[in-house]
mmCIF file of C-alpha atoms in Angstrom:
data_model
loop_
_atom_site.group_PDB
_atom_site.id
_atom_site.type_symbol
_atom_site.label_atom_id
_atom_site.label_comp_id
_atom_site.label_asym_id
_atom_site.label_seq_id
_atom_site.Cartn_x
_atom_site.Cartn_y
_atom_site.Cartn_z
ATOM 1 C CA MET A 88 112.343 57.242 185.487
ATOM 2 C CA LYS A 89 111.508 57.925 189.099
ATOM 3 C CA GLY A 90 109.721 61.200 189.700
ATOM 4 C CA LEU A 91 108.593 63.197 192.691
ATOM 5 C CA ILE A 92 105.609 65.510 192.733
ATOM 6 C CA THR A 93 106.080 68.258 195.294
ATOM 7 C CA ILE A 94 103.259 70.442 196.460
ATOM 8 C CA PRO A 95 104.240 73.640 198.309
ATOM 9 C CA VAL A 96 101.615 74.403 200.937
ATOM 10 C CA TYR A 97 101.084 77.683 202.712
ATOM 11 C CA ASN A 98 97.765 78.230 204.479
ATOM 12 C CA GLU A 99 95.779 76.035 202.099
ATOM 13 C CA GLU A 100 93.437 74.314 204.555
ATOM 14 C CA THR A 101 90.408 74.851 202.317
ATOM 15 C CA THR A 102 91.869 73.257 199.200
ATOM 16 C CA LEU A 103 94.179 70.623 200.714
ATOM 17 C CA PRO A 104 91.626 67.822 201.283
ATOM 18 C CA SER A 105 90.470 67.912 197.652
ATOM 19 C CA ILE A 106 94.082 68.092 196.406
ATOM 20 C CA ILE A 107 95.019 65.030 198.483
ATOM 21 C CA ARG A 108 91.939 63.118 197.305
ATOM 22 C CA GLY A 109 92.740 64.073 193.710
ATOM 23 C CA PHE A 110 96.304 62.804 193.960
ATOM 24 C CA ARG A 111 95.231 59.575 195.586
ATOM 25 C CA SER A 112 92.666 58.820 192.911
ATOM 26 C CA ARG A 113 94.453 60.139 189.805
ATOM 27 C CA CYS A 114 98.174 59.680 190.520
ATOM 28 C CA PRO A 115 98.417 56.686 192.863
ATOM 29 C CA ASP A 116 101.684 55.479 191.303
ATOM 30 C CA TYR A 117 103.581 58.715 191.793
ATOM 31 C CA HIS A 118 105.441 59.775 194.903
ATOM 32 C CA CYS A 119 104.066 63.023 196.311
ATOM 33 C CA LEU A 120 105.672 65.244 198.872
ATOM 34 C CA PHE A 121 103.795 68.114 200.474
ATOM 35 C CA ILE A 122 105.998 70.932 201.762
ATOM 36 C CA ASP A 123 104.290 72.908 204.473
ATOM 37 C CA ASP A 124 105.986 76.295 204.463
ATOM 38 C CA GLY A 125 105.164 77.215 208.039
ATOM 39 C CA SER A 126 101.402 77.498 207.601
ATOM 40 C CA SER A 127 99.581 79.274 210.404
ATOM 41 C CA ASP A 128 96.264 77.534 209.711
ATOM 42 C CA SER A 129 95.448 73.827 210.067
ATOM 43 C CA SER A 130 97.264 72.756 206.873
ATOM 44 C CA ARG A 131 99.878 70.757 208.761
ATOM 45 C CA ALA A 132 97.251 69.002 210.883
ATOM 46 C CA LEU A 133 95.401 68.074 207.678
ATOM 47 C CA LEU A 134 98.562 66.613 206.148
ATOM 48 C CA GLU A 135 99.155 64.600 209.314
ATOM 49 C CA GLU A 136 95.526 63.500 209.436
ATOM 50 C CA HIS A 137 95.550 62.285 205.816
ATOM 51 C CA GLY A 138 98.811 60.413 206.363
ATOM 52 C CA VAL A 139 100.591 61.894 203.349
ATOM 53 C CA ALA A 140 104.369 62.363 203.066
ATOM 54 C CA TYR A 141 105.278 65.879 204.039
ATOM 55 C CA VAL A 142 108.074 68.029 205.353
ATOM 56 C CA HIS A 143 107.410 71.040 207.519
ATOM 57 C CA HIS A 144 109.305 74.328 207.597
ATOM 58 C CA LEU A 145 109.450 75.701 211.123
ATOM 59 C CA PHE A 146 108.357 79.048 209.796
ATOM 60 C CA ASN A 147 107.470 80.646 206.488
ATOM 61 C CA LEU A 148 110.522 80.821 204.210
ATOM 62 C CA GLY A 149 108.776 81.862 201.025
ATOM 63 C CA TYR A 150 107.999 80.166 197.742
ATOM 64 C CA SER A 151 111.547 80.032 196.349
ATOM 65 C CA ALA A 152 112.979 78.389 199.457
ATOM 66 C CA THR A 153 110.115 75.879 199.407
ATOM 67 C CA ILE A 154 110.874 74.968 195.804
ATOM 68 C CA GLN A 155 114.532 74.537 196.734
ATOM 69 C CA THR A 156 113.517 72.267 199.619
ATOM 70 C CA GLY A 157 111.604 70.121 197.112
ATOM 71 C CA MET A 158 114.621 69.924 194.812
ATOM 72 C CA GLN A 159 116.980 69.108 197.676
ATOM 73 C CA TYR A 160 114.645 66.339 198.872
ATOM 74 C CA ALA A 161 114.365 64.883 195.369
ATOM 75 C CA LEU A 162 118.161 64.907 194.974
ATOM 76 C CA ASP A 163 118.739 63.336 198.389
ATOM 77 C CA HIS A 164 116.238 60.554 197.664
ATOM 78 C CA GLY A 165 117.485 59.708 194.174
ATOM 79 C CA TYR A 166 114.594 60.991 192.071
ATOM 80 C CA ASP A 167 115.197 61.579 188.378
ATOM 81 C CA TYR A 168 112.909 64.579 188.182
ATOM 82 C CA VAL A 169 110.755 66.780 190.345
ATOM 83 C CA VAL A 170 107.426 68.388 189.453
ATOM 84 C CA PHE A 171 105.954 71.343 191.293
ATOM 85 C CA PHE A 172 102.191 71.587 191.650
ATOM 86 C CA ASP A 173 100.444 74.408 193.533
ATOM 87 C CA ALA A 174 98.170 73.528 196.432
ATOM 88 C CA ASP A 175 95.795 76.451 195.914
ATOM 89 C CA GLY A 176 93.524 74.386 193.665
ATOM 90 C CA GLN A 177 94.303 76.363 190.514
ATOM 91 C CA HIS A 178 96.228 73.630 188.710
ATOM 92 C CA ARG A 179 94.479 70.686 187.105
ATOM 93 C CA LEU A 180 95.677 67.129 187.452
ATOM 94 C CA GLU A 181 95.098 66.579 183.719
ATOM 95 C CA ASP A 182 97.824 69.116 182.971
ATOM 96 C CA LEU A 183 100.137 67.496 185.493
ATOM 97 C CA LEU A 184 99.618 64.121 183.825
ATOM 98 C CA THR A 185 100.404 65.660 180.422
ATOM 99 C CA ILE A 186 103.667 67.030 181.817
ATOM 100 C CA LEU A 187 104.525 63.681 183.409
ATOM 101 C CA ALA A 188 103.857 61.877 180.127
ATOM 102 C CA LEU A 189 106.128 64.328 178.322
ATOM 103 C CA ALA A 190 108.847 63.788 180.928
ATOM 104 C CA GLN A 191 108.833 60.049 180.264
ATOM 105 C CA LYS A 192 109.958 60.726 176.687
ATOM 106 C CA GLY A 193 113.167 62.256 178.078
ATOM 107 C CA GLU A 194 113.333 64.993 175.465
ATOM 108 C CA SER A 195 113.160 67.961 177.851
ATOM 109 C CA ASP A 196 115.021 68.985 180.990
ATOM 110 C CA LEU A 197 112.610 71.718 181.994
ATOM 111 C CA ILE A 198 108.896 71.490 181.263
ATOM 112 C CA VAL A 199 106.856 74.557 182.112
ATOM 113 C CA GLY A 200 103.094 74.891 182.161
ATOM 114 C CA SER A 201 101.922 77.914 180.218
ATOM 115 C CA ARG A 202 98.650 79.711 180.777
ATOM 116 C CA TYR A 203 99.185 81.846 177.715
ATOM 117 C CA LEU A 204 100.242 79.319 175.099
ATOM 118 C CA GLY A 205 97.591 79.033 172.392
ATOM 119 C CA ASN A 206 95.780 82.253 173.390
ATOM 120 C CA ARG A 207 93.445 80.463 175.711
ATOM 121 C CA ARG A 208 92.372 83.615 177.485
ATOM 122 C CA ASN A 209 92.102 87.046 175.991
ATOM 123 C CA ARG A 210 91.330 89.109 179.066
ATOM 124 C CA TRP A 211 94.221 91.512 179.686
ATOM 125 C CA THR A 212 95.053 92.422 183.255
ATOM 126 C CA LEU A 213 98.030 94.177 184.830
ATOM 127 C CA ARG A 214 99.280 90.852 186.132
ATOM 128 C CA ARG A 215 99.034 89.239 182.743
ATOM 129 C CA ALA A 216 100.849 92.170 181.127
ATOM 130 C CA VAL A 217 103.678 91.814 183.654
ATOM 131 C CA HIS A 218 103.873 88.051 183.077
ATOM 132 C CA ARG A 219 103.926 88.410 179.298
ATOM 133 C CA SER A 220 106.587 91.141 179.441
ATOM 134 C CA LEU A 221 108.832 88.986 181.620
ATOM 135 C CA ALA A 222 108.326 86.043 179.290
ATOM 136 C CA GLY A 223 109.286 88.298 176.387
ATOM 137 C CA ILE A 224 112.485 89.363 178.156
ATOM 138 C CA VAL A 225 113.389 85.730 178.931
ATOM 139 C CA THR A 226 112.789 84.851 175.271
ATOM 140 C CA LEU A 227 115.062 87.719 174.221
ATOM 141 C CA CYS A 228 117.782 86.758 176.716
ATOM 142 C CA THR A 229 117.824 83.053 175.966
ATOM 143 C CA GLY A 230 116.653 82.763 172.393
ATOM 144 C CA GLU A 231 114.119 80.125 173.484
ATOM 145 C CA ARG A 232 110.439 80.977 173.144
ATOM 146 C CA VAL A 233 108.892 81.122 176.592
ATOM 147 C CA THR A 234 105.336 82.380 177.067
ATOM 148 C CA ASP A 235 104.849 82.017 180.825
ATOM 149 C CA THR A 236 107.609 82.250 183.413
ATOM 150 C CA THR A 237 105.558 82.572 186.572
ATOM 151 C CA CYS A 238 103.501 79.402 186.354
ATOM 152 C CA GLY A 239 103.985 77.146 189.380
ATOM 153 C CA LEU A 240 103.499 73.952 187.407
ATOM 154 C CA LYS A 241 106.937 72.923 186.196
ATOM 155 C CA LEU A 242 109.181 69.898 185.958
ATOM 156 C CA ILE A 243 112.955 69.827 186.340
ATOM 157 C CA THR A 244 115.242 66.870 185.739
ATOM 158 C CA ARG A 245 117.897 65.745 188.199
ATOM 159 C CA GLU A 246 120.835 67.249 186.331
ATOM 160 C CA PHE A 247 119.214 70.666 186.370
ATOM 161 C CA MET A 248 118.003 70.402 189.960
ATOM 162 C CA GLU A 249 121.692 70.242 190.832
ATOM 163 C CA VAL A 250 122.335 73.316 188.701
ATOM 164 C CA ALA A 251 119.404 75.176 190.263
ATOM 165 C CA LEU A 252 120.666 74.499 193.774
ATOM 166 C CA ARG A 253 124.270 75.322 192.887
ATOM 167 C CA ILE A 254 123.418 78.753 191.457
ATOM 168 C CA PRO A 255 121.247 80.036 194.269
ATOM 169 C CA THR A 256 118.307 81.410 192.314
ATOM 170 C CA GLU A 257 116.007 83.730 194.170
ATOM 171 C CA ASP A 258 113.158 83.906 191.705
ATOM 172 C CA MET A 259 111.764 80.542 190.746
ATOM 173 C CA GLY A 260 110.173 81.977 187.628
ATOM 174 C CA ALA A 261 112.053 84.018 185.052
ATOM 175 C CA GLU A 262 115.458 83.759 186.739
ATOM 176 C CA LEU A 263 115.376 79.990 187.170
ATOM 177 C CA ILE A 264 114.194 79.397 183.608
ATOM 178 C CA THR A 265 116.842 81.757 182.197
ATOM 179 C CA ALA A 266 119.627 80.247 184.300
ATOM 180 C CA LEU A 267 118.693 76.680 183.371
ATOM 181 C CA ILE A 268 118.405 77.445 179.664
ATOM 182 C CA ARG A 269 121.803 79.145 179.817
ATOM 183 C CA HIS A 270 123.199 75.998 181.408
ATOM 184 C CA GLY A 271 121.929 73.984 178.472
ATOM 185 C CA ALA A 272 118.482 72.834 179.628
ATOM 186 C CA ARG A 273 116.102 71.813 176.864
ATOM 187 C CA VAL A 274 112.870 73.615 177.627
ATOM 188 C CA ALA A 275 109.347 72.632 176.628
ATOM 189 C CA GLU A 276 106.076 74.370 177.341
ATOM 190 C CA VAL A 277 102.736 72.688 177.842
ATOM 191 C CA PRO A 278 99.508 74.681 177.508
ATOM 192 C CA ILE A 279 97.542 74.484 180.726
ATOM 193 C CA GLU A 280 94.256 75.782 182.084
ATOM 194 C CA VAL A 281 94.072 77.328 185.530
ATOM 195 C CA GLU A 282 90.991 77.325 187.702
ATOM 196 C CA GLU A 283 89.857 80.453 189.526
ATOM 197 C CA ARG A 284 91.357 80.727 193.003
ATOM 198 C CA LYS A 285 88.785 79.544 195.518
ATOM 199 C CA SER A 286 90.418 80.914 198.641
ATOM 200 C CA GLY A 287 93.499 82.723 199.908
ATOM 201 C CA THR A 288 95.521 85.342 198.061
ATOM 202 C CA SER A 289 98.136 85.053 195.351
ATOM 203 C CA MET A 290 101.743 85.797 196.279
ATOM 204 C CA HIS A 291 101.672 88.404 193.494
ATOM 205 C CA HIS A 292 98.708 90.313 194.884
ATOM 206 C CA SER A 293 98.144 94.099 195.182
ATOM 207 C CA TRP A 294 101.356 96.192 195.139
ATOM 208 C CA LYS A 295 103.525 93.093 194.812
ATOM 209 C CA VAL A 296 102.491 92.762 191.180
ATOM 210 C CA LEU A 297 104.362 96.034 190.560
ATOM 211 C CA PHE A 298 107.361 95.200 192.734
ATOM 212 C CA TYR A 299 107.760 91.691 191.319
ATOM 213 C CA PRO A 300 108.946 92.711 187.805
ATOM 214 C CA LEU A 301 111.694 94.901 189.280
ATOM 215 C CA LYS A 302 112.853 92.041 191.484
ATOM 216 C CA ALA A 303 112.620 89.580 188.608
ATOM 217 C CA LEU A 304 114.604 91.885 186.314
ATOM 218 C CA LEU A 305 117.338 92.213 188.930
ATOM 219 C CA CYS A 306 117.400 88.440 189.279
ATOM 220 C CA LEU A 307 117.600 88.096 185.492
ATOM 221 C CA VAL A 308 120.794 90.158 185.511
ATOM 222 C CA THR A 309 122.362 87.727 187.989
ATOM 223 C CA ALA A 310 121.117 84.766 185.953
ATOM 224 C CA GLY A 311 123.330 85.999 183.133
ATOM 225 C CA LEU A 312 126.475 86.308 185.236
ATOM 226 C CA PRO A 313 129.145 83.582 185.158
ATOM 227 C CA GLU A 314 128.861 80.986 187.902
ATOM 228 C CA LYS A 315 130.796 81.620 191.107
ATOM 229 C CA PRO A 316 133.213 78.825 192.101
ATOM 230 C CA PRO A 317 132.060 76.988 195.247
ATOM 231 C CA SER A 318 133.549 78.380 198.454
ATOM 232 C CA ASP A 319 135.019 76.230 201.238
ATOM 233 C CA LYS A 320 132.680 77.743 203.846
ATOM 234 C CA MET B 212 132.518 126.149 219.341
ATOM 235 C CA ASN B 213 132.795 127.358 222.931
ATOM 236 C CA LEU B 214 134.152 125.337 225.849
ATOM 237 C CA HIS B 215 130.692 124.400 227.077
ATOM 238 C CA SER B 216 129.656 122.950 223.688
ATOM 239 C CA LYS B 217 132.953 121.070 223.431
ATOM 240 C CA PHE B 218 132.364 119.581 226.847
ATOM 241 C CA VAL B 219 128.786 118.502 226.071
ATOM 242 C CA VAL B 220 129.726 116.897 222.726
ATOM 243 C CA SER B 221 132.769 115.147 224.247
ATOM 244 C CA LEU B 222 130.690 113.841 227.093
ATOM 245 C CA PHE B 223 128.083 112.516 224.647
ATOM 246 C CA VAL B 224 130.776 110.740 222.607
ATOM 247 C CA VAL B 225 132.349 109.262 225.752
ATOM 248 C CA ALA B 226 128.921 108.000 226.816
ATOM 249 C CA LEU B 227 128.481 106.335 223.408
ATOM 250 C CA PHE B 228 131.993 104.883 223.732
ATOM 251 C CA LEU B 229 131.136 103.346 227.094
ATOM 252 C CA TRP B 230 127.845 102.035 225.747
ATOM 253 C CA VAL B 231 129.662 100.264 222.869
ATOM 254 C CA LEU B 232 132.131 98.780 225.373
ATOM 255 C CA ARG B 233 129.244 97.599 227.522
ATOM 256 C CA LEU B 234 127.524 95.978 224.515
ATOM 257 C CA PHE B 235 130.818 94.279 223.659
ATOM 258 C CA THR B 236 131.386 92.917 227.165
ATOM 259 C CA ARG B 237 127.814 91.596 227.201
ATOM 260 C CA LYS B 238 128.509 89.866 223.856
ATOM 261 C CA GLN B 239 125.808 91.876 222.114
ATOM 262 C CA LEU B 240 128.420 93.180 219.668
ATOM 263 C CA ASN B 241 131.262 91.111 218.246
ATOM 264 C CA SER B 242 134.845 92.357 218.357
ATOM 265 C CA GLY B 243 134.850 93.397 214.670
ATOM 266 C CA GLN B 244 131.745 95.529 214.949
ATOM 267 C CA ALA B 245 132.782 96.949 218.323
ATOM 268 C CA SER B 246 136.190 97.962 216.909
ATOM 269 C CA LEU B 247 134.565 99.758 213.987
ATOM 270 C CA TRP B 248 132.248 101.709 216.255
ATOM 271 C CA LEU B 249 135.043 102.536 218.691
ATOM 272 C CA ILE B 250 137.284 103.842 215.892
ATOM 273 C CA THR B 251 134.398 105.977 214.598
ATOM 274 C CA LEU B 252 133.756 107.338 218.103
ATOM 275 C CA VAL B 253 137.447 108.133 218.639
ATOM 276 C CA GLY B 254 137.290 110.116 215.387
ATOM 277 C CA CYS B 255 134.215 111.948 216.668
ATOM 278 C CA GLU B 256 135.943 112.695 219.967
ATOM 279 C CA VAL B 257 139.009 114.141 218.210
ATOM 280 C CA LEU B 258 136.758 116.368 216.084
ATOM 281 C CA ALA B 259 134.768 117.420 219.162
ATOM 282 C CA LEU B 260 137.910 118.413 221.061
ATOM 283 C CA SER B 261 139.574 120.209 218.152
ATOM 284 C CA PRO B 262 136.940 121.728 215.845
ATOM 285 C CA SER B 263 139.708 123.484 213.892
ATOM 286 C CA LEU B 264 140.598 120.037 212.511
ATOM 287 C CA ALA B 265 137.141 119.863 210.920
ATOM 288 C CA ASP B 266 137.811 123.278 209.350
ATOM 289 C CA SER B 267 141.139 122.104 207.896
ATOM 290 C CA LEU B 268 139.692 118.823 206.650
ATOM 291 C CA SER B 269 136.774 120.563 204.966
ATOM 292 C CA VAL B 270 139.232 122.897 203.216
ATOM 293 C CA ILE B 271 141.290 119.904 202.044
ATOM 294 C CA TRP B 272 138.047 118.290 200.836
ATOM 295 C CA GLY B 273 137.257 121.321 198.707
ATOM 296 C CA ASN B 274 136.338 124.348 200.761
ATOM 297 C CA LEU B 275 133.133 122.920 202.158
ATOM 298 C CA VAL B 276 131.480 124.430 205.207
ATOM 299 C CA PRO B 277 132.725 122.255 208.142
ATOM 300 C CA VAL B 278 129.166 121.355 209.114
ATOM 301 C CA SER B 279 128.415 120.127 205.565
ATOM 302 C CA TRP B 280 131.646 118.118 205.551
ATOM 303 C CA ILE B 281 130.787 116.429 208.846
ATOM 304 C CA SER B 282 127.229 115.693 207.628
ATOM 305 C CA PHE B 283 128.588 114.248 204.387
ATOM 306 C CA VAL B 284 131.118 111.993 206.126
ATOM 307 C CA GLY B 285 128.487 110.932 208.651
ATOM 308 C CA MET B 286 126.049 110.039 205.902
ATOM 309 C CA VAL B 287 128.661 108.040 203.971
ATOM 310 C CA LEU B 288 129.548 106.149 207.143
ATOM 311 C CA LEU B 289 125.889 105.421 207.852
ATOM 312 C CA ILE B 290 125.252 104.163 204.323
ATOM 313 C CA CYS B 291 128.324 101.890 204.503
ATOM 314 C CA CYS B 292 127.154 100.627 207.867
ATOM 315 C CA LEU B 293 123.616 99.928 206.598
ATOM 316 C CA LEU B 294 124.929 98.138 203.519
ATOM 317 C CA SER B 295 127.225 95.958 205.581
ATOM 318 C CA GLN B 296 124.312 95.136 207.922
ATOM 319 C CA SER B 297 122.152 94.232 204.902
ATOM 320 C CA VAL B 298 124.864 91.849 203.688
ATOM 321 C CA GLN B 299 125.143 90.257 207.116
ATOM 322 C CA LEU B 300 121.366 89.964 207.369
ATOM 323 C CA ASN B 301 121.264 88.272 203.989
ATOM 324 C CA ASN B 302 123.969 85.789 205.012
ATOM 325 C CA LEU B 303 122.100 85.000 208.204
ATOM 326 C CA GLN B 304 118.854 84.562 206.285
ATOM 327 C CA GLU B 305 120.588 82.075 203.986
ATOM 328 C CA LYS B 306 121.947 80.115 206.953
ATOM 329 C CA LEU B 307 118.542 80.161 208.635
ATOM 330 C CA THR B 308 116.863 78.846 205.491
ATOM 331 C CA GLN B 309 119.340 75.969 205.327
ATOM 332 C CA MET B 310 118.802 75.184 209.001
ATOM 333 C CA VAL B 311 115.016 75.197 208.643
ATOM 334 C CA ARG B 312 115.286 72.920 205.599
ATOM 335 C CA HIS B 313 117.636 70.575 207.445
ATOM 336 C CA HIS B 314 115.261 70.520 210.397
ATOM 337 C CA ALA B 315 112.327 69.731 208.074
ATOM 338 C CA PHE B 316 114.168 66.745 206.573
ATOM 339 C CA LEU B 317 115.260 65.449 209.980
ATOM 340 C CA GLU B 318 111.755 65.809 211.368
ATOM 341 C CA GLN B 319 110.378 63.803 208.454
ATOM 342 C CA ARG B 320 112.955 61.064 209.070
ATOM 343 C CA VAL B 321 112.031 60.936 212.746
ATOM 344 C CA ARG B 322 108.342 60.660 211.812
ATOM 345 C CA LYS B 323 109.113 57.798 209.413
ATOM 346 C CA LEU B 324 111.254 55.984 212.009
ATOM 347 C CA GLU B 325 108.614 56.443 214.685
ATOM 348 C CA SER B 326 105.853 55.058 212.491
ATOM 349 C CA ALA B 327 108.075 52.111 211.475
ATOM 350 C CA HIS B 328 108.855 51.487 215.152
ATOM 351 C CA THR B 329 105.167 51.641 216.104
ATOM 352 C CA LYS B 330 104.385 49.169 213.332
ATOM 353 C CA ASP B 331 107.160 46.810 214.530
ATOM 354 C CA THR B 332 105.997 46.865 218.139
ATOM 355 C CA THR B 333 102.367 46.201 217.174
ATOM 356 C CA ASP B 334 103.401 43.361 214.829
ATOM 357 C CA SER B 335 105.665 41.641 217.384
ATOM 358 C CA PRO B 336 103.974 39.023 219.580
#
């Protein structure tokens, strides 16, 4: 099976060099594609300098659009699956390799990294409460046990990349997982560890952590609606 | 409403009418949007010239005070207008996203072709 690792990048100049070095030393046999989502810092120059494969959005489109770019690229270039790995230095390559090994077995269509599987951390925060609540709702809606919907580390097979691009999902967390499960995706979760963020800010920072659940819940409603037939436009 | 007020309101509506026409001729408004605004302004002009019509309409509506009726209709129109603009904005955002993605893929292909070309020219004797 031919897989593509995509790394969405947005203003990650401090972590990018170590991420690139890590991929070169630990995953030399895998194809990696960096997606620069219109960074305003030197991220693009770093990608160019290190000679890695990358695509560049003219301006910032947001995380969901970047994920969709990765899926579109993987489909266009005949990859069997795509894995998403954050460039902020929080994900560990060990966890990525575990997910890749699981993908080779071909038993799952959607593999999601979970920070909460196995009670690895007990510290409760508002963000964690929101994440766990959303995961609970997804579990209720789909009947599949999901413990973490917002983790950026996930793998999707070709068949379900097509589904994900056909039903334009706006939230790449709860909505995407719900929609794919409803379309018959076999989901698996892998316990992962996340490192503390070394620089930059999370996309769910400050007030956004309160706004995000509302948005995600709205998206979940649409994930349950029947699929719209393709228009001729 | 006295004659002076009627005149001022009518003049204001006519000015808006001309402004919409000007925006249309300069292609800053498309024909669909311009027509909608012009119809709305014609309605405003009719109400400005014959305020008794507003009285009758408010009675038909359910004995509202004419001013309340006009405010209500105006607010409904504004909400419809804002919603339609939101939909259009969303459609444009979707198109823009696709264009940016397409551009990103093309740019990557150009980069690949350029590096292959550079390699070829350095390899050739």
